[in-house]
JSON list of C-alpha atoms in Angstrom, two decimals:
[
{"chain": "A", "resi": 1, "resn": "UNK", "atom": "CA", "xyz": [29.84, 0.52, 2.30]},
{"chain": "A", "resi": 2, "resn": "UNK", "atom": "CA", "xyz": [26.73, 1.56, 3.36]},
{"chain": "A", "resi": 3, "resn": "UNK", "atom": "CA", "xyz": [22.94, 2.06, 2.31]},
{"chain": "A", "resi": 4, "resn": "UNK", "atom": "CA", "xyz": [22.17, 4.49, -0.31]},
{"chain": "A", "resi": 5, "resn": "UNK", "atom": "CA", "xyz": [19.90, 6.98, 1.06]},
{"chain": "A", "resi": 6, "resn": "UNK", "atom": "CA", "xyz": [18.23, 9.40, -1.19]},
{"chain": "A", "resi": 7, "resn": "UNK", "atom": "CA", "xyz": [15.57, 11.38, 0.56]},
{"chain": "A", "resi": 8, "resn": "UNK", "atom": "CA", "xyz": [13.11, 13.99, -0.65]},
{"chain": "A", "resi": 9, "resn": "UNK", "atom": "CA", "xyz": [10.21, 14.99, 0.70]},
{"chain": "A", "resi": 10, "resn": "UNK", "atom": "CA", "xyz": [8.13, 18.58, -0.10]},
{"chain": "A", "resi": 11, "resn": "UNK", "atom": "CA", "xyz": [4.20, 17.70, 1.68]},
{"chain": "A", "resi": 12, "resn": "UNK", "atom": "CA", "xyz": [4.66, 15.26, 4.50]},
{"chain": "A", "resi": 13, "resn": "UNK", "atom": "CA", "xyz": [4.60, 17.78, 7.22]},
{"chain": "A", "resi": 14, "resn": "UNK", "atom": "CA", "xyz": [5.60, 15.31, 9.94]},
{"chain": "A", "resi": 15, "resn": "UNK", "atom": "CA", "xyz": [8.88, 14.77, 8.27]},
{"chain": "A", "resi": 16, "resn": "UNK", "atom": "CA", "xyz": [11.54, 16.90, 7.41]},
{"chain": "A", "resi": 17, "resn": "UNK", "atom": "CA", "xyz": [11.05, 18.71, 4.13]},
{"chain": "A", "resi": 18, "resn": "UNK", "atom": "CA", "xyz": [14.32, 18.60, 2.00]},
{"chain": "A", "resi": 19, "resn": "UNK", "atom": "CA", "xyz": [16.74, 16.96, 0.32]},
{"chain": "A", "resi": 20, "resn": "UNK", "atom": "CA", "xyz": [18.93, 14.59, 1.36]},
{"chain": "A", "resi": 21, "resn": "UNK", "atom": "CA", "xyz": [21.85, 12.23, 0.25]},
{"chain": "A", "resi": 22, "resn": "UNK", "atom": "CA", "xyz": [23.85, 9.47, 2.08]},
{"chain": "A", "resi": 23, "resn": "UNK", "atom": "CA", "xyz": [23.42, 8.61, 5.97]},
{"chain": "A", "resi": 24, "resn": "UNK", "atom": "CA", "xyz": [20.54, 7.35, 7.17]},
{"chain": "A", "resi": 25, "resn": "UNK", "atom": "CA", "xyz": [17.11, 9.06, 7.24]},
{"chain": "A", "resi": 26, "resn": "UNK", "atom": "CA", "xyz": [17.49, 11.89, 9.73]},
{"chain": "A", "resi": 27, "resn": "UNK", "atom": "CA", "xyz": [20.72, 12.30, 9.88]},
{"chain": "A", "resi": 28, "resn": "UNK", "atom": "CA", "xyz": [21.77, 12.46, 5.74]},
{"chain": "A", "resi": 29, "resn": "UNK", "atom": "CA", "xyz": [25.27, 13.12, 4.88]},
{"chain": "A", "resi": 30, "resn": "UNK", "atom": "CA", "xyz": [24.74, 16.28, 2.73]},
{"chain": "A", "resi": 31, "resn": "UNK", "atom": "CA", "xyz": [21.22, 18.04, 3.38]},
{"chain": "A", "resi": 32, "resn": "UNK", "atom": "CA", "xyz": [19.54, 20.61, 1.55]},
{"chain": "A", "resi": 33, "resn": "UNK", "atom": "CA", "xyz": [16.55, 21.44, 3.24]},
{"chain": "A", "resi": 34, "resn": "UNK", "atom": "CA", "xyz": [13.45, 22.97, 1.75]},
{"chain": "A", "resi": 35, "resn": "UNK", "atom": "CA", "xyz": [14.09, 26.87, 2.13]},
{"chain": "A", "resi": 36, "resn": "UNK", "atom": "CA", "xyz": [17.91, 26.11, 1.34]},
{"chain": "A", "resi": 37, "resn": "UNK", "atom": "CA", "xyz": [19.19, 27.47, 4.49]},
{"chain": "A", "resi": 38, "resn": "UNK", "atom": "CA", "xyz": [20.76, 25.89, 7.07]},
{"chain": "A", "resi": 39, "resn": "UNK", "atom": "CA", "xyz": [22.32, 23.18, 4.51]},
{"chain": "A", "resi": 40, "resn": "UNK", "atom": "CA", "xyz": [24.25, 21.03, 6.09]},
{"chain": "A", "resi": 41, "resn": "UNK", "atom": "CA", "xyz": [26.68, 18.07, 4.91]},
{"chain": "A", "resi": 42, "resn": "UNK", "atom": "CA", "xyz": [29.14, 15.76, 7.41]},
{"chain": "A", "resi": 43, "resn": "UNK", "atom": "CA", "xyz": [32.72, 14.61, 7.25]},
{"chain": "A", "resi": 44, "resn": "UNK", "atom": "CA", "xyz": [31.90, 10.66, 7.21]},
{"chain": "A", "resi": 45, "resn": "UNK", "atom": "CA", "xyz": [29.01, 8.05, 6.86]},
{"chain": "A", "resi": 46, "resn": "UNK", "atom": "CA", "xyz": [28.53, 4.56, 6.01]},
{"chain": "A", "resi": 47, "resn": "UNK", "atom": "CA", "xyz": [27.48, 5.25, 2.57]},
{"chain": "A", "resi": 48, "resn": "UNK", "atom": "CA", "xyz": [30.31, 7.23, 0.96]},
{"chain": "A", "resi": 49, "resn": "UNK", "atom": "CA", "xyz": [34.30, 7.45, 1.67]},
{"chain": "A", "resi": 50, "resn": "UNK", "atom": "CA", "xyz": [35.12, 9.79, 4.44]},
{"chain": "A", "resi": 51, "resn": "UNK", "atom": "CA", "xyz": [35.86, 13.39, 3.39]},
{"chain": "A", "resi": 52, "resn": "UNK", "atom": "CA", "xyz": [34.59, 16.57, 3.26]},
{"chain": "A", "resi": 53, "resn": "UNK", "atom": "CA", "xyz": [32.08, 17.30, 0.49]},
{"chain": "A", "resi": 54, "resn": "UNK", "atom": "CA", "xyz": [31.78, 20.84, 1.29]},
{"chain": "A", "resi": 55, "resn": "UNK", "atom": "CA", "xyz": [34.56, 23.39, 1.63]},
{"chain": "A", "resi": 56, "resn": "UNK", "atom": "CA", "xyz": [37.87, 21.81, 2.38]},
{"chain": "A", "resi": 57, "resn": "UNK", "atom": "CA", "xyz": [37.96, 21.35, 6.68]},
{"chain": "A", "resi": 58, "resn": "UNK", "atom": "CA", "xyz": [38.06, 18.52, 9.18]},
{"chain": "A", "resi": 59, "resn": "UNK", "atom": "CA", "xyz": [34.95, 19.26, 10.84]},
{"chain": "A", "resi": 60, "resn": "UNK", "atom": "CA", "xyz": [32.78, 16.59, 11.67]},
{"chain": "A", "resi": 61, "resn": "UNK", "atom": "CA", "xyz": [29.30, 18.94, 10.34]},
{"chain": "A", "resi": 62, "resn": "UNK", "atom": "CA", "xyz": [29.65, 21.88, 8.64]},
{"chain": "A", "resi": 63, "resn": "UNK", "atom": "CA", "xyz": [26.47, 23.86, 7.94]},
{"chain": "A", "resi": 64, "resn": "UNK", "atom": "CA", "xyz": [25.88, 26.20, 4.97]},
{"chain": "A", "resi": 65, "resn": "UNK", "atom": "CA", "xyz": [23.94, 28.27, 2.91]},
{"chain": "A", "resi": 66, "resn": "UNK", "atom": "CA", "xyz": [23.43, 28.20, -0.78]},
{"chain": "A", "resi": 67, "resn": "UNK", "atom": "CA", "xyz": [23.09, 30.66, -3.23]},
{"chain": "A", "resi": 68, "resn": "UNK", "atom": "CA", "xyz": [22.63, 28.64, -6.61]},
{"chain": "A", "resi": 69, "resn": "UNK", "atom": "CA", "xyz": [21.55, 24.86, -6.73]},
{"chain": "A", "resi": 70, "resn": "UNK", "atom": "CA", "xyz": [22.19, 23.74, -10.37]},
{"chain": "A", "resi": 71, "resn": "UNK", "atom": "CA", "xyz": [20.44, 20.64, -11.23]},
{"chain": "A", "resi": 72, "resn": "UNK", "atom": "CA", "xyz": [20.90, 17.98, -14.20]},
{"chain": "A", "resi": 73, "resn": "UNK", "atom": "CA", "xyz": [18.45, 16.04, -15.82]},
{"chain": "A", "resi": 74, "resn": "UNK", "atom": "CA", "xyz": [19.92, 12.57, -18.00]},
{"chain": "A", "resi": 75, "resn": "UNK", "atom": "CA", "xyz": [17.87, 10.08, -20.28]},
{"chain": "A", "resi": 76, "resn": "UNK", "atom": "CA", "xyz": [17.04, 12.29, -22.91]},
{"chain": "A", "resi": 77, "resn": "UNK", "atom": "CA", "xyz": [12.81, 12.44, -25.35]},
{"chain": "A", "resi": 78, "resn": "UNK", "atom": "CA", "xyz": [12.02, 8.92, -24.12]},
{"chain": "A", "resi": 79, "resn": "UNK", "atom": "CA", "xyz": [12.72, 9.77, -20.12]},
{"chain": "A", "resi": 80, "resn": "UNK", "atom": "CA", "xyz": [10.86, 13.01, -20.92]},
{"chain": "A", "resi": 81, "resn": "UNK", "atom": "CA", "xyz": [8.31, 11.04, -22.78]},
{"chain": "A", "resi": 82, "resn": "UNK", "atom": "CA", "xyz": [7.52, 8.44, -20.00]},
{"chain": "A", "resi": 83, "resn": "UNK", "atom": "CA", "xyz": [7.83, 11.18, -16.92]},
{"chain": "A", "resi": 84, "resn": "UNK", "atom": "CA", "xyz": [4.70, 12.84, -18.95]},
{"chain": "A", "resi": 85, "resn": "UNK", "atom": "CA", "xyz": [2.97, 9.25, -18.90]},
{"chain": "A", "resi": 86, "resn": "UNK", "atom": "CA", "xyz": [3.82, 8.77, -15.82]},
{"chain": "A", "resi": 87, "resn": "UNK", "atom": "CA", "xyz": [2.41, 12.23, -14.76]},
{"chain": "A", "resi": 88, "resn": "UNK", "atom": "CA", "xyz": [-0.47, 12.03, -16.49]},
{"chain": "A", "resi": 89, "resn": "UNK", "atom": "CA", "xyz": [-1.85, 8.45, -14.96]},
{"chain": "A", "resi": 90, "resn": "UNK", "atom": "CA", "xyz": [-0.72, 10.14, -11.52]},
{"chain": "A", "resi": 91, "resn": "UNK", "atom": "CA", "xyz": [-3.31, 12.81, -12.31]},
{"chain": "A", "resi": 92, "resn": "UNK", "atom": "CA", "xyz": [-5.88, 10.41, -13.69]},
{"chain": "A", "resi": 93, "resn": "UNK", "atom": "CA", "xyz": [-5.45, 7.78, -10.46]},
{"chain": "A", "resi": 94, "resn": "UNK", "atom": "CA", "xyz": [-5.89, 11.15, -8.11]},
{"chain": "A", "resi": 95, "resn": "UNK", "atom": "CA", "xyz": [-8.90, 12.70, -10.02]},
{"chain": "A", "resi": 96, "resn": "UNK", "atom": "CA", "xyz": [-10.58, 9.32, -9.83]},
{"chain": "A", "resi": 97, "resn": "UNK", "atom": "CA", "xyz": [-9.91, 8.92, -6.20]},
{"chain": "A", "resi": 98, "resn": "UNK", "atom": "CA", "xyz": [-11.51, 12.15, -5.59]},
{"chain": "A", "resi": 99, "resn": "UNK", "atom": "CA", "xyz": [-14.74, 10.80, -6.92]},
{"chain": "A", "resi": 100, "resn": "UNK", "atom": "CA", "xyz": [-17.06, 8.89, -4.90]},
{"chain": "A", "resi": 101, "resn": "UNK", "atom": "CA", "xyz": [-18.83, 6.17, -7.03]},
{"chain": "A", "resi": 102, "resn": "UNK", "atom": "CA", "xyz": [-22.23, 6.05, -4.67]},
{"chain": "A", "resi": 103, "resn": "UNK", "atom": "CA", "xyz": [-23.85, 2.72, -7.12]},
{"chain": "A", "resi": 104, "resn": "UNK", "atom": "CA", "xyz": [-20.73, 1.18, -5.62]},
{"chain": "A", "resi": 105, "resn": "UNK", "atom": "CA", "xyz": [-21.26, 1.90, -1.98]},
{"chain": "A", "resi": 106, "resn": "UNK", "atom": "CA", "xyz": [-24.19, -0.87, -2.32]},
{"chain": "A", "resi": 107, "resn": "UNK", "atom": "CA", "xyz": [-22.87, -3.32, -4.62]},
{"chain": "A", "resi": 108, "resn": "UNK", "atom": "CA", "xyz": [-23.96, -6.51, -2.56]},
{"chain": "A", "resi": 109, "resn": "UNK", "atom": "CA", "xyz": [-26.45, -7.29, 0.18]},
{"chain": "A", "resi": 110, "resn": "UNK", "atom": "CA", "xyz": [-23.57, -7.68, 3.36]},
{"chain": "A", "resi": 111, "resn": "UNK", "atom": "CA", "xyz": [-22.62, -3.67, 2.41]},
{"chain": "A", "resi": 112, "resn": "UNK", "atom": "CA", "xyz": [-26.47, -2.65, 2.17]},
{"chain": "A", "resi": 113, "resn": "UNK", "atom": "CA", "xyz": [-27.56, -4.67, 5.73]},
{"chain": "A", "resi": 114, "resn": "UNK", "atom": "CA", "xyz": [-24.43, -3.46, 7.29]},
{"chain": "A", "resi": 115, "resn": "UNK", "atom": "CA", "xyz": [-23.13, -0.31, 6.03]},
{"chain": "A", "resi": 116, "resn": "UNK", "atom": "CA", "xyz": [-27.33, 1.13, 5.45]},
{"chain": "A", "resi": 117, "resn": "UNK", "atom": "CA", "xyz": [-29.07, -0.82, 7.64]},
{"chain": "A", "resi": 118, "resn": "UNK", "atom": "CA", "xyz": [-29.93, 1.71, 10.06]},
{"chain": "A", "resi": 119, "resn": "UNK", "atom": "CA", "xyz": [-29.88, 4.78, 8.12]},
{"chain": "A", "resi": 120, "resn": "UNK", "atom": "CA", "xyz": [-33.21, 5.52, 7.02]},
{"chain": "A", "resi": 121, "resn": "UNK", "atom": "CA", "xyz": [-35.28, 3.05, 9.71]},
{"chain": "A", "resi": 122, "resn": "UNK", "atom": "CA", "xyz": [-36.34, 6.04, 11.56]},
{"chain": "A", "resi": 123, "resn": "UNK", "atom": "CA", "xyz": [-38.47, 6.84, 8.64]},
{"chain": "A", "resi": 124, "resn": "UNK", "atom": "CA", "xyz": [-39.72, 3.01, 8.18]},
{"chain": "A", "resi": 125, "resn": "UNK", "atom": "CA", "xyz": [-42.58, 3.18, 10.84]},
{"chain": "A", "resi": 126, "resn": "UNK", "atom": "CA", "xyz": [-40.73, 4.70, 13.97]},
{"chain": "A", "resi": 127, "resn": "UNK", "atom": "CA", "xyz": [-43.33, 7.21, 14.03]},
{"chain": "A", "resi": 128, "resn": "UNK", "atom": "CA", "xyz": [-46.16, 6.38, 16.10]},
{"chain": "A", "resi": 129, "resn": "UNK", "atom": "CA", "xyz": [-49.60, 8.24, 17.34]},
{"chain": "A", "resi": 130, "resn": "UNK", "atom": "CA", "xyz": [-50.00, 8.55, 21.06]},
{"chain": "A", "resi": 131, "resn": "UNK", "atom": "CA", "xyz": [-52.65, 9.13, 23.17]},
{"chain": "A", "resi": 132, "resn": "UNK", "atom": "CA", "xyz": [-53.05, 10.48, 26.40]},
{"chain": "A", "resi": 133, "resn": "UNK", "atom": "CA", "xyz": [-55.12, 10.52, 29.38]},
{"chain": "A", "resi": 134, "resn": "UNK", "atom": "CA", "xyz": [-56.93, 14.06, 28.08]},
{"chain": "A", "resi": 135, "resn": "UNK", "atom": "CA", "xyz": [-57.51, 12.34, 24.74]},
{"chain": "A", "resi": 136, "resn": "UNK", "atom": "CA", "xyz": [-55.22, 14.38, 22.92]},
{"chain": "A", "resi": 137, "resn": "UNK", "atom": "CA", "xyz": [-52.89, 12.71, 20.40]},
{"chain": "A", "resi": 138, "resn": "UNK", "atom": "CA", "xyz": [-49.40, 13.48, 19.03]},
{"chain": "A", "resi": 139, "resn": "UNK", "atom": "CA", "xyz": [-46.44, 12.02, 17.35]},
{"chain": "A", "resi": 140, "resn": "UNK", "atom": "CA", "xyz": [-43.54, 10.76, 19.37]},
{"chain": "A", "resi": 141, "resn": "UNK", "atom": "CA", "xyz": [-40.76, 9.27, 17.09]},
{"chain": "A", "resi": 142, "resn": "UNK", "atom": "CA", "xyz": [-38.93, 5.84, 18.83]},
{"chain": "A", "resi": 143, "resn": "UNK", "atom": "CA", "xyz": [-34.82, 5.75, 18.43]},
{"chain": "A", "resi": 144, "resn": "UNK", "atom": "CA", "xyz": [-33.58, 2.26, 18.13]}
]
């Protein structure tokens, strides 16, 4: 009928944190929300038949709490087997991302002129001795 929205969502804290099937996003047909109160689920949307999917009224929306939530896993070793790959590279591509390669940061000459050009020139020769009209002399440093 419809599209198939499946929605879940635990860190983004600009979106809504929950679960949600059916609807659109933002307005699911049955949502579980993080903290499992306030649940709601609605009569009709474009991805499933029209009916109620929780308790038995005609009520457009109606809004409950839950007091279980039983989930079921399918596909057996091998799913199990490939989540933990799938895991593990997760962990791998994060831990890497943390690290800042800094041999990298300069690899060619555009990245050095542009990226370091300016970073250390006030210690190449911006320092200069001055002299004034008593004859004393001092250090004034130039920022260009």
């Amino acid at each position: 009928r419809g599209g198939n929205l499946m929605y879940f969502n635990t860190k983004m804290s600009h979106m809504p944190s929950g679960l949600g099937f059916g609807g659109q996003q933002g307005a699911a047909r049955l949502w579980l929300p993080a903290d499992f109160q306030e649940a709601h689920s609605v009569i009709s949307d474009a991805t499933f038949e029209k009916g109620c999917l929780v308790g038995n009224t005609e009520d457009f929306m109606v809004r409950f709490s839950m007091d279980v939530l039983e989930v079921w896993g399918a596909g057996g070793a091998e799913a199990d087997q490939s989540q933990g790959q799938r895991m593990q590279v997760d962990a791998s591509t994060r831990q890497s991302a943390r690290k800042v390669d800094r041999a990298r940061l300069m690899e060619n000459s555009f990245d050095k002129e542009v990226l370091f050009e300016k970073t250390f020139k006030s210690a190449d020769g911006s320092r200069h001795v001055q002299e004034n009209d008593e004859g004393l002399t001092g250090a004034s440093r130039s920022v260009g």
